[in-house]
Short mmCIF file of C-alpha atoms in Angstrom, two decimals:
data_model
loop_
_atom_site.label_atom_id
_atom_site.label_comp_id
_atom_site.label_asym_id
_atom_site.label_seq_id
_atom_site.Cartn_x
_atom_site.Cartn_y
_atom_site.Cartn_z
CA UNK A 138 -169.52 74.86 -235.80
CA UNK A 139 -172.73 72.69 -234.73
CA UNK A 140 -172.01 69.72 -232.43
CA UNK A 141 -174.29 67.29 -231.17
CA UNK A 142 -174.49 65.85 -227.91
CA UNK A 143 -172.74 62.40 -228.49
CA UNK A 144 -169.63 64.34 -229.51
CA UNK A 145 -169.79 66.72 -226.60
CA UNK A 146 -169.61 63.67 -224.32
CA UNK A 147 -166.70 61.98 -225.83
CA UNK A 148 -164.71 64.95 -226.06
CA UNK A 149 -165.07 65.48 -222.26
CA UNK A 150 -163.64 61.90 -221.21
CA UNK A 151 -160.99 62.47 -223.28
CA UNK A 152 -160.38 65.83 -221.29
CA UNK A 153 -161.53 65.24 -218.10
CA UNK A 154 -158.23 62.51 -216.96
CA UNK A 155 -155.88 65.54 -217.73
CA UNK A 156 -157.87 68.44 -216.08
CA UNK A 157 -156.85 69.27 -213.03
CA UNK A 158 -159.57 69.52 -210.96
CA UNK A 159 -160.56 72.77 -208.45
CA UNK A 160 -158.70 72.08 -204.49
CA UNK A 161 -158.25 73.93 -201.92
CA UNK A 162 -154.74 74.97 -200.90
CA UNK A 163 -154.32 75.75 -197.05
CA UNK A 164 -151.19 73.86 -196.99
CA UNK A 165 -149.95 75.25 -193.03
CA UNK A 166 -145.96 75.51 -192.79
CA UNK A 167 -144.16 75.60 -189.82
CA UNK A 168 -141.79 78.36 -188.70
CA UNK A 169 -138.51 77.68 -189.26
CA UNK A 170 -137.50 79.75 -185.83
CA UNK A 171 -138.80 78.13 -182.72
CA UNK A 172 -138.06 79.02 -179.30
CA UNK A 173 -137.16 76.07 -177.15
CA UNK A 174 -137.58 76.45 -173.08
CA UNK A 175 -134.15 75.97 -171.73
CA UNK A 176 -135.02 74.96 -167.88
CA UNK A 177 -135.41 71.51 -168.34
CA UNK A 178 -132.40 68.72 -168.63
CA UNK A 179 -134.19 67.41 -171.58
CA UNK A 180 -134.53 70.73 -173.59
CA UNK A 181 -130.75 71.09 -174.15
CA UNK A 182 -129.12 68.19 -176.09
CA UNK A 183 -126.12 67.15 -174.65
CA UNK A 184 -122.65 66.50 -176.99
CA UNK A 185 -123.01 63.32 -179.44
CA UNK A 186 -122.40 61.49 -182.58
CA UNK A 187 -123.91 62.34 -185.60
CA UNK A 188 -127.36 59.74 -186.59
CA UNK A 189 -125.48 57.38 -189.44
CA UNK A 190 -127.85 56.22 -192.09
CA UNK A 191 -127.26 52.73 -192.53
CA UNK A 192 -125.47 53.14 -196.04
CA UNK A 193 -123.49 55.22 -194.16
CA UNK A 194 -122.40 53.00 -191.16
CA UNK A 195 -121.88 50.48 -194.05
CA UNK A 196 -119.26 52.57 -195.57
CA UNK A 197 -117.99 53.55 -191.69
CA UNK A 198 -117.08 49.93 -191.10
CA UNK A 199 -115.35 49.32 -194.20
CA UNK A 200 -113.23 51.92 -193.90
CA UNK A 201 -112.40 50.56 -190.53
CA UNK A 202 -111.96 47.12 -191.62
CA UNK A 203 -109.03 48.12 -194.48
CA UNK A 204 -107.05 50.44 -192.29
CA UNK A 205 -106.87 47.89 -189.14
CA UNK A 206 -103.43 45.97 -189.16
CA UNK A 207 -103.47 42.07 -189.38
CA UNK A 208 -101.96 41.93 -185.23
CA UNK A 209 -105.37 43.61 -184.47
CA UNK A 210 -107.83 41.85 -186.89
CA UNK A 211 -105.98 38.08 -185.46
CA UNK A 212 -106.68 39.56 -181.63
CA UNK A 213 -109.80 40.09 -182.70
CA UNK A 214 -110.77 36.88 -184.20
CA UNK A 215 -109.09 35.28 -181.03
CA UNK A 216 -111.11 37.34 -178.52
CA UNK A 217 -114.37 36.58 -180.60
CA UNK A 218 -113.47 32.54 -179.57
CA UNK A 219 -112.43 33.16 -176.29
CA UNK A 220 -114.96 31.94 -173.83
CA UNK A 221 -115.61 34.62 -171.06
CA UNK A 222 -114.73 32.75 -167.25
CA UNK A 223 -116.97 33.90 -164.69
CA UNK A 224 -115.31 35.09 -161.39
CA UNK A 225 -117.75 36.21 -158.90
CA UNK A 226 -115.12 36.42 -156.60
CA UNK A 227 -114.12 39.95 -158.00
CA UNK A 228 -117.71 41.22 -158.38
CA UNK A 229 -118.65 43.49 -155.89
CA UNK A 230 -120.62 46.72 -155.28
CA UNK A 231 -117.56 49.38 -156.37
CA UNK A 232 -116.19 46.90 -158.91
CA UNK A 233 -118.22 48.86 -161.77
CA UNK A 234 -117.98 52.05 -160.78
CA UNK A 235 -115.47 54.92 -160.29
CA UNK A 236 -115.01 57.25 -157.32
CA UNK A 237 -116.42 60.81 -157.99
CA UNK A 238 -113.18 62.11 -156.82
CA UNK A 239 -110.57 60.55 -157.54
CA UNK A 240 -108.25 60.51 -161.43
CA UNK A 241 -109.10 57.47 -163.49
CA UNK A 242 -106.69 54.84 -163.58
CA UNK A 243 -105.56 55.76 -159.81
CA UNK A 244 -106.13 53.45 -156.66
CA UNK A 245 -109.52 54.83 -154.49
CA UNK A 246 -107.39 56.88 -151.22
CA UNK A 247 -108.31 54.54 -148.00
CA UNK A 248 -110.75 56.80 -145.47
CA UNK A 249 -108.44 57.95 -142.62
CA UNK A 250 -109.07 55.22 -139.51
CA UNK A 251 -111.56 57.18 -137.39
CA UNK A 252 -109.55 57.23 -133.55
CA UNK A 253 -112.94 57.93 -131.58
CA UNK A 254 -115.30 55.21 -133.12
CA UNK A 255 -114.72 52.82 -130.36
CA UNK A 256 -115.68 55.78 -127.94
CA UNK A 257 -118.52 56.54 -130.08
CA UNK A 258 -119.75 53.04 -130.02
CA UNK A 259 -119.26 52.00 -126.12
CA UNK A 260 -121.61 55.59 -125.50
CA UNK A 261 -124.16 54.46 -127.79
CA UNK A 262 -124.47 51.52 -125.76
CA UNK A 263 -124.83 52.74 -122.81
CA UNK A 264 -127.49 54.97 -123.60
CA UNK A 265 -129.11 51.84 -125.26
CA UNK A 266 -128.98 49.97 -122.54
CA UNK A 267 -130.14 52.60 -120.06
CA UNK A 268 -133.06 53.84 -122.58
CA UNK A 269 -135.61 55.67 -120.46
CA UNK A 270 -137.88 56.47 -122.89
CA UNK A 271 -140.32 53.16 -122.76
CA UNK A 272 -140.59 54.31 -119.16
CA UNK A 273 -144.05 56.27 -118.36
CA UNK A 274 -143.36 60.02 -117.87
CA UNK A 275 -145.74 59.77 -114.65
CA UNK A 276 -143.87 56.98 -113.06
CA UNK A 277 -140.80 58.26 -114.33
CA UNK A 278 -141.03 61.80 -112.30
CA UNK A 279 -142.47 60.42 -109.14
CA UNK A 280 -139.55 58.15 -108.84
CA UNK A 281 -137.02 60.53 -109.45
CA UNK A 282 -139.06 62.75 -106.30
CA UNK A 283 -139.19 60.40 -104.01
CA UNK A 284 -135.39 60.21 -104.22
CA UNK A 285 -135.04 63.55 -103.49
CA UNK A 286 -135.50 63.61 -99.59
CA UNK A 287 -133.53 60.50 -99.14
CA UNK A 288 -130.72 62.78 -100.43
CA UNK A 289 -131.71 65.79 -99.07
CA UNK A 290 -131.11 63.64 -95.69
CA UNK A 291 -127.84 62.67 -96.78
CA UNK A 292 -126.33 66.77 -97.23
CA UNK A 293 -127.59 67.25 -94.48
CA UNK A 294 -125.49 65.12 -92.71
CA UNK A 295 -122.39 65.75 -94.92
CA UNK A 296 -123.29 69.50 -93.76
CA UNK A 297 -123.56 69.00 -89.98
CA UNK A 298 -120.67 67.09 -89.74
CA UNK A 299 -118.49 69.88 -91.46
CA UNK A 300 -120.30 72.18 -88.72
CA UNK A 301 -119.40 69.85 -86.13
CA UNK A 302 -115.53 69.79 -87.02
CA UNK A 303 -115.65 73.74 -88.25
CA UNK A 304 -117.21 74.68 -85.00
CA UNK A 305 -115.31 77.03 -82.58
CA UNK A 306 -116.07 77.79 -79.03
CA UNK A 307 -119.14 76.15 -79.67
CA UNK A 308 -120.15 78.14 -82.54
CA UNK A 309 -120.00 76.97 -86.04
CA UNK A 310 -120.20 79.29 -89.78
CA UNK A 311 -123.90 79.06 -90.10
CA UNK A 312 -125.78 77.32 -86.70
CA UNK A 313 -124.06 76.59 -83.25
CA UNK A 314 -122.74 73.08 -82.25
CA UNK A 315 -125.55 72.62 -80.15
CA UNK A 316 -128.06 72.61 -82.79
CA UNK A 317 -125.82 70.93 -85.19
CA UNK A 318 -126.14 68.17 -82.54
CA UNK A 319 -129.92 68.48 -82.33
CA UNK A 320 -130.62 68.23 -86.17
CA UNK A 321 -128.49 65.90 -86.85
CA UNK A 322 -130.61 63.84 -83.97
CA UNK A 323 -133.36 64.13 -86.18
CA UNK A 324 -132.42 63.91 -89.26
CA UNK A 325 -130.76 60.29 -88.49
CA UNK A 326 -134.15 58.22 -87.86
CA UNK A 327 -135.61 60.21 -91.02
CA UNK A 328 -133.13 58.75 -93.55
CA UNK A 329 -133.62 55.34 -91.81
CA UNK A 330 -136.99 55.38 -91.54
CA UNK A 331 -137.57 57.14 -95.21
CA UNK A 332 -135.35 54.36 -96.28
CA UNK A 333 -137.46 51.67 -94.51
CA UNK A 334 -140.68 53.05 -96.72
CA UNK A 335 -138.85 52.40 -99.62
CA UNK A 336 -137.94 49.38 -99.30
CA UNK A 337 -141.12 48.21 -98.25
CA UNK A 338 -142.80 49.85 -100.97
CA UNK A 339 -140.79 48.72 -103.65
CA UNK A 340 -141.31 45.00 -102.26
CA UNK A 341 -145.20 45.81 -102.16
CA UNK A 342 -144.96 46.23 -105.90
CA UNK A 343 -145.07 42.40 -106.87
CA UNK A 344 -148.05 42.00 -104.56
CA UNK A 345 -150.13 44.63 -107.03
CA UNK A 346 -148.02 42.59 -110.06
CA UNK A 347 -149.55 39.37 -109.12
CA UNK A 348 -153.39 40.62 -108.12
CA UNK A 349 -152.92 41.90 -111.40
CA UNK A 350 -151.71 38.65 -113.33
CA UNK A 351 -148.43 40.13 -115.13
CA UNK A 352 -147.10 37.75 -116.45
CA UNK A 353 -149.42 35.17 -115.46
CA UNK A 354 -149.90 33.99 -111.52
CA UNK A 355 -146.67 33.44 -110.11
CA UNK A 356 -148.30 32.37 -106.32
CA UNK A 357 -145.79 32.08 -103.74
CA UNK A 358 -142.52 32.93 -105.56
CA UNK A 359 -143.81 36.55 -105.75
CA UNK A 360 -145.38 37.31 -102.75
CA UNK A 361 -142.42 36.35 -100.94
CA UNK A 362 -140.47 39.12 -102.49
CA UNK A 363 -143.55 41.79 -101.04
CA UNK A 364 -142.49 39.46 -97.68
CA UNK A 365 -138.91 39.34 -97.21
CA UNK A 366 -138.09 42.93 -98.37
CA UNK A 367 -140.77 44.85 -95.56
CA UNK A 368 -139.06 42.44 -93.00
CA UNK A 369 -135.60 43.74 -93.50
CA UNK A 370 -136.15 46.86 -94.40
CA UNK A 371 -138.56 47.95 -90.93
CA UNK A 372 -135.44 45.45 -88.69
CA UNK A 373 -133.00 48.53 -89.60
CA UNK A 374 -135.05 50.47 -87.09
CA UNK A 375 -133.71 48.17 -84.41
CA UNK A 376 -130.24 48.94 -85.64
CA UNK A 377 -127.51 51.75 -84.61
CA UNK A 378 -127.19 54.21 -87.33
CA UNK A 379 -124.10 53.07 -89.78
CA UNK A 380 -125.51 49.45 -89.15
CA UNK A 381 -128.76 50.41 -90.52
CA UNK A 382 -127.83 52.81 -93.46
CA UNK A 383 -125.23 49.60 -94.57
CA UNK A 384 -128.77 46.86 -94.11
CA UNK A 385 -130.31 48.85 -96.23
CA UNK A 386 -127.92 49.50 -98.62
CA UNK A 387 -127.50 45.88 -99.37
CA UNK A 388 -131.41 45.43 -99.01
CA UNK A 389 -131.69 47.86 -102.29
CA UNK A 390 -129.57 46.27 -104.02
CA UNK A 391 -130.45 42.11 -103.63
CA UNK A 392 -134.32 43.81 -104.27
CA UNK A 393 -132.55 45.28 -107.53
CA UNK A 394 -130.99 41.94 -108.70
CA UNK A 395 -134.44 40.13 -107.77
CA UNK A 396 -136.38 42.55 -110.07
CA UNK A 397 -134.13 42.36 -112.60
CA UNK A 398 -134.33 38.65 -112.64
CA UNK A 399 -137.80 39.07 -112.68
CA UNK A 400 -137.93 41.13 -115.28
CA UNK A 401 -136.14 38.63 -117.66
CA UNK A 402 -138.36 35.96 -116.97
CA UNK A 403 -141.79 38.66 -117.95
CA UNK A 404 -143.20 39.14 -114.73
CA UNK A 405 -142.44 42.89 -114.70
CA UNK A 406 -142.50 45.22 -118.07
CA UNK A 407 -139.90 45.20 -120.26
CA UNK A 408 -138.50 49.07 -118.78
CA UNK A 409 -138.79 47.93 -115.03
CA UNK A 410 -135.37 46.92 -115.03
CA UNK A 411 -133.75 50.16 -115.95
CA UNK A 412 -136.16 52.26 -114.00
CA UNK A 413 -135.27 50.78 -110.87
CA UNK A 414 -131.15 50.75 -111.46
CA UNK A 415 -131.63 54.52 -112.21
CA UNK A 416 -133.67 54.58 -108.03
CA UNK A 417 -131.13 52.29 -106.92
CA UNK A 418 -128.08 54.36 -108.04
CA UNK A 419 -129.62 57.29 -106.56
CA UNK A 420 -130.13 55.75 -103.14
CA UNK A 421 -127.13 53.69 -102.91
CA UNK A 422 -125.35 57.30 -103.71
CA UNK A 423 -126.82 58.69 -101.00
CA UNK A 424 -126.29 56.15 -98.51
CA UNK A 425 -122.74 56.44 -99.21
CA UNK A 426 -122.57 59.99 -98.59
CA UNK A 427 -124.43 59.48 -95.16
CA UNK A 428 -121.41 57.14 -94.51
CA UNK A 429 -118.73 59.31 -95.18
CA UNK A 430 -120.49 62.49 -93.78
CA UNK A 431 -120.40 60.23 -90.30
CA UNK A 432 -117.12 59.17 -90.43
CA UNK A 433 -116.03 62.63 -89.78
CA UNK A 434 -118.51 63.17 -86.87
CA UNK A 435 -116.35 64.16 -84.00
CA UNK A 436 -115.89 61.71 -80.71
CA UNK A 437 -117.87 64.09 -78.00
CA UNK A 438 -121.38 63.75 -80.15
CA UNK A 439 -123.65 61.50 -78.88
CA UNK A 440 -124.89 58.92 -81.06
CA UNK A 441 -128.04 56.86 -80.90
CA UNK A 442 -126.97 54.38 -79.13
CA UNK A 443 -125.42 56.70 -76.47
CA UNK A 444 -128.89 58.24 -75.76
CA UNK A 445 -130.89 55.11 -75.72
CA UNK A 446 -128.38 53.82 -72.56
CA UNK A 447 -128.66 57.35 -71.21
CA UNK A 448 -132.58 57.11 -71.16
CA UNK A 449 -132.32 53.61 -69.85
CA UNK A 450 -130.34 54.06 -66.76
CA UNK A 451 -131.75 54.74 -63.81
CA UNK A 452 -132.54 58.45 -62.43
CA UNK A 453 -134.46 60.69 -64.39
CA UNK A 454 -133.90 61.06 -68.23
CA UNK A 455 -133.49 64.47 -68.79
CA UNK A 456 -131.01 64.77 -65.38
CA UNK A 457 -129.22 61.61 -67.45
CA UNK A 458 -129.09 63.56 -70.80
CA UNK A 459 -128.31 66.96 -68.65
CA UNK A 460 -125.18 64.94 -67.38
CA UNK A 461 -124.27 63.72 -70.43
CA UNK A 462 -124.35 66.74 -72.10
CA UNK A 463 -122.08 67.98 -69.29
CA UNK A 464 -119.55 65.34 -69.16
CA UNK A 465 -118.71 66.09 -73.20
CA UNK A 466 -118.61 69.71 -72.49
CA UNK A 467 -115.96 68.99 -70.06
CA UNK A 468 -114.48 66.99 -71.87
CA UNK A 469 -114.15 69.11 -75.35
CA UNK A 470 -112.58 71.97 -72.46
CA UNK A 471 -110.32 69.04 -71.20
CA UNK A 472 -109.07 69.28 -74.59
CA UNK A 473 -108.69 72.41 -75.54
CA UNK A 474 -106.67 72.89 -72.33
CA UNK A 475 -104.32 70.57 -73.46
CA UNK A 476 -103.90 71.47 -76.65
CA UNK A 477 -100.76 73.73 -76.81
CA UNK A 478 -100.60 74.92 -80.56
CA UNK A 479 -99.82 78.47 -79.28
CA UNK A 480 -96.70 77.74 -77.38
CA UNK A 481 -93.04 77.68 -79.04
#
């Protein structure tokens, strides 16, 4: 059957709406197995309620609604008009939370009362308070070593003197009583004049302060402490022996309450004050030590002050000394002549 053109044309717009034209179809779809990575707290879903649609919570609270009793739904409508009262008062840290270890609905257990926390604190204050470590390490060790003969001094006496009472016949455990005697002549102007240095030195400190302007230019005030302290501490010279070990003594410590002092009022560092209690309680020790080490010194040694009046008399010194010497000999035999332990 012949058709022309215009008919061909109108028959395709009448086709063409319903024809379904040519598409491709790579629609993807995805797997309905998938492995999920397990090591993460946000891989595994933890236990909770089913995701209501909203017709659904709808229905939820109805249901609700009808089977609450009328006590409930009037409590209800009572809290929803009750104003809330604030009341800081009861607000605290822990009022919102729950102890890990503890039931629910149980008072929190009280922490047993710790019996050494008053011990615990007094020891952290002292080492607070004598906190070394703002001292310089270099000023810090030569201190602490220039302490070190001052007590060396001070065994030694301790030692002599239990020599001198140990000794028998003359003879003592480790040296005779006659060189007991002799170091022990030595080693007493050592201490004192060791102890002398010291003093002086630690006087001659707030000279090199000032020249320095610590603290700003004090003038007199502090070159009156590099004064006074050489004065007494080179006068102990002068001194018998216990006299001048108990000058000094109080000569280190009136220095240590002037340079604490000064230390308060900035014209030393801040660590000055502890450094020097730490020197002071080293040589005060020792000084103490030499005291009671000479306490027990028996009568018959000769102290200094019996050998200066033996080289001041008249005659020759070492005939003076000779007879000295000779006089306590016979008087230690005197002694041991009389002494009558052996006899019933």
């Amino acid at each position: 059957m012949l058709r022309n053109g215009a008919s061909r044309l109108a028959l395709r717009s009448i086709v063409a709406p319903y024809a379904a034209r040519p598409t491709a179809n790579f629609t993807r779809t995805a797997s309905s197995f998938q492995l999920t990575a397990q090591f993460g707290s946000l891989a595994s879903r933890r236990p909770q309620l089913a995701q209501l649609k909203p017709a659904q919570s709808a229905i939820l609270r109805r249901c609700l609604a009808d089977k609450m009793p009328d006590e409930q739904k009037q409590a209800e409508s009572r809290y929803a008009n009750e104003k809330l009262k604030p009341t800081p008062e009861t607000v605290s840290a822990t009022s919102s939370t729950h102890p890990m270890f503890s039931e629910v609905g149980t008072a929190t257990p009280q922490k047993e009362i710790d019996m050494m926390a008053g011990m615990r604190h007094d020891v952290g204050t002292i080492k607070e308070t004598f906190n070394l470590s703002e001292v310089p390490r270099e000023a810090y060790y030569m201190g602490l070593a220039g302490t070190l003969p001052y007590l060396a001094t001070s065994l030694t006496t301790v030692y002599l003197s239990w020599e001198l009472n140990h000794a028998n016949a003359g003879y003592g455990y480790m040296i005779s009583e006659k060189n007991a005697t002799f170091i022990l002549s030595l080693v007493e102007p050592l201490q004192i004049g060791y102890g002398a240095s010291i003093l002086s030195f630690l006087g001659a400190i707030h000279w090199g302060l000032e020249w320095a302007g610590y603290g700003g230019y004090q003038g007199y005030k502090r070159y009156a402490i590099g004064v006074v302290a050489p004065a007494v501490a080179w006068s102990t010279l002068l001194m018998p022996v216990e006299g001048a070990l108990i000058t000094q003594f109080f000569g280190f410590v009136a220095l240590y309450y002037v340079d604490t002092r000064a230390t308060y009022r900035g014209w030393t560092p801040n660590w000055y004050a502890v450094y020097r209690f730490v020197l002071t309680m080293i040589v005060g020790a020792s000084i103490v030590i030499t005291l009671i080490g000479r306490s027990e010194l028996p009568d018959h040694v000769p102290g200094s002050v019996d050998r200066a009046k033996v080289f001041t008399e008249e005659g020759s010194s070492e005939e003076k000394l000779a007879e000295h010497q000779a006089a306590s000999v016979d008087k230690k035999k005197e002694a041991a002549r009389s002494d009558n332990r052996g006899e019933k």
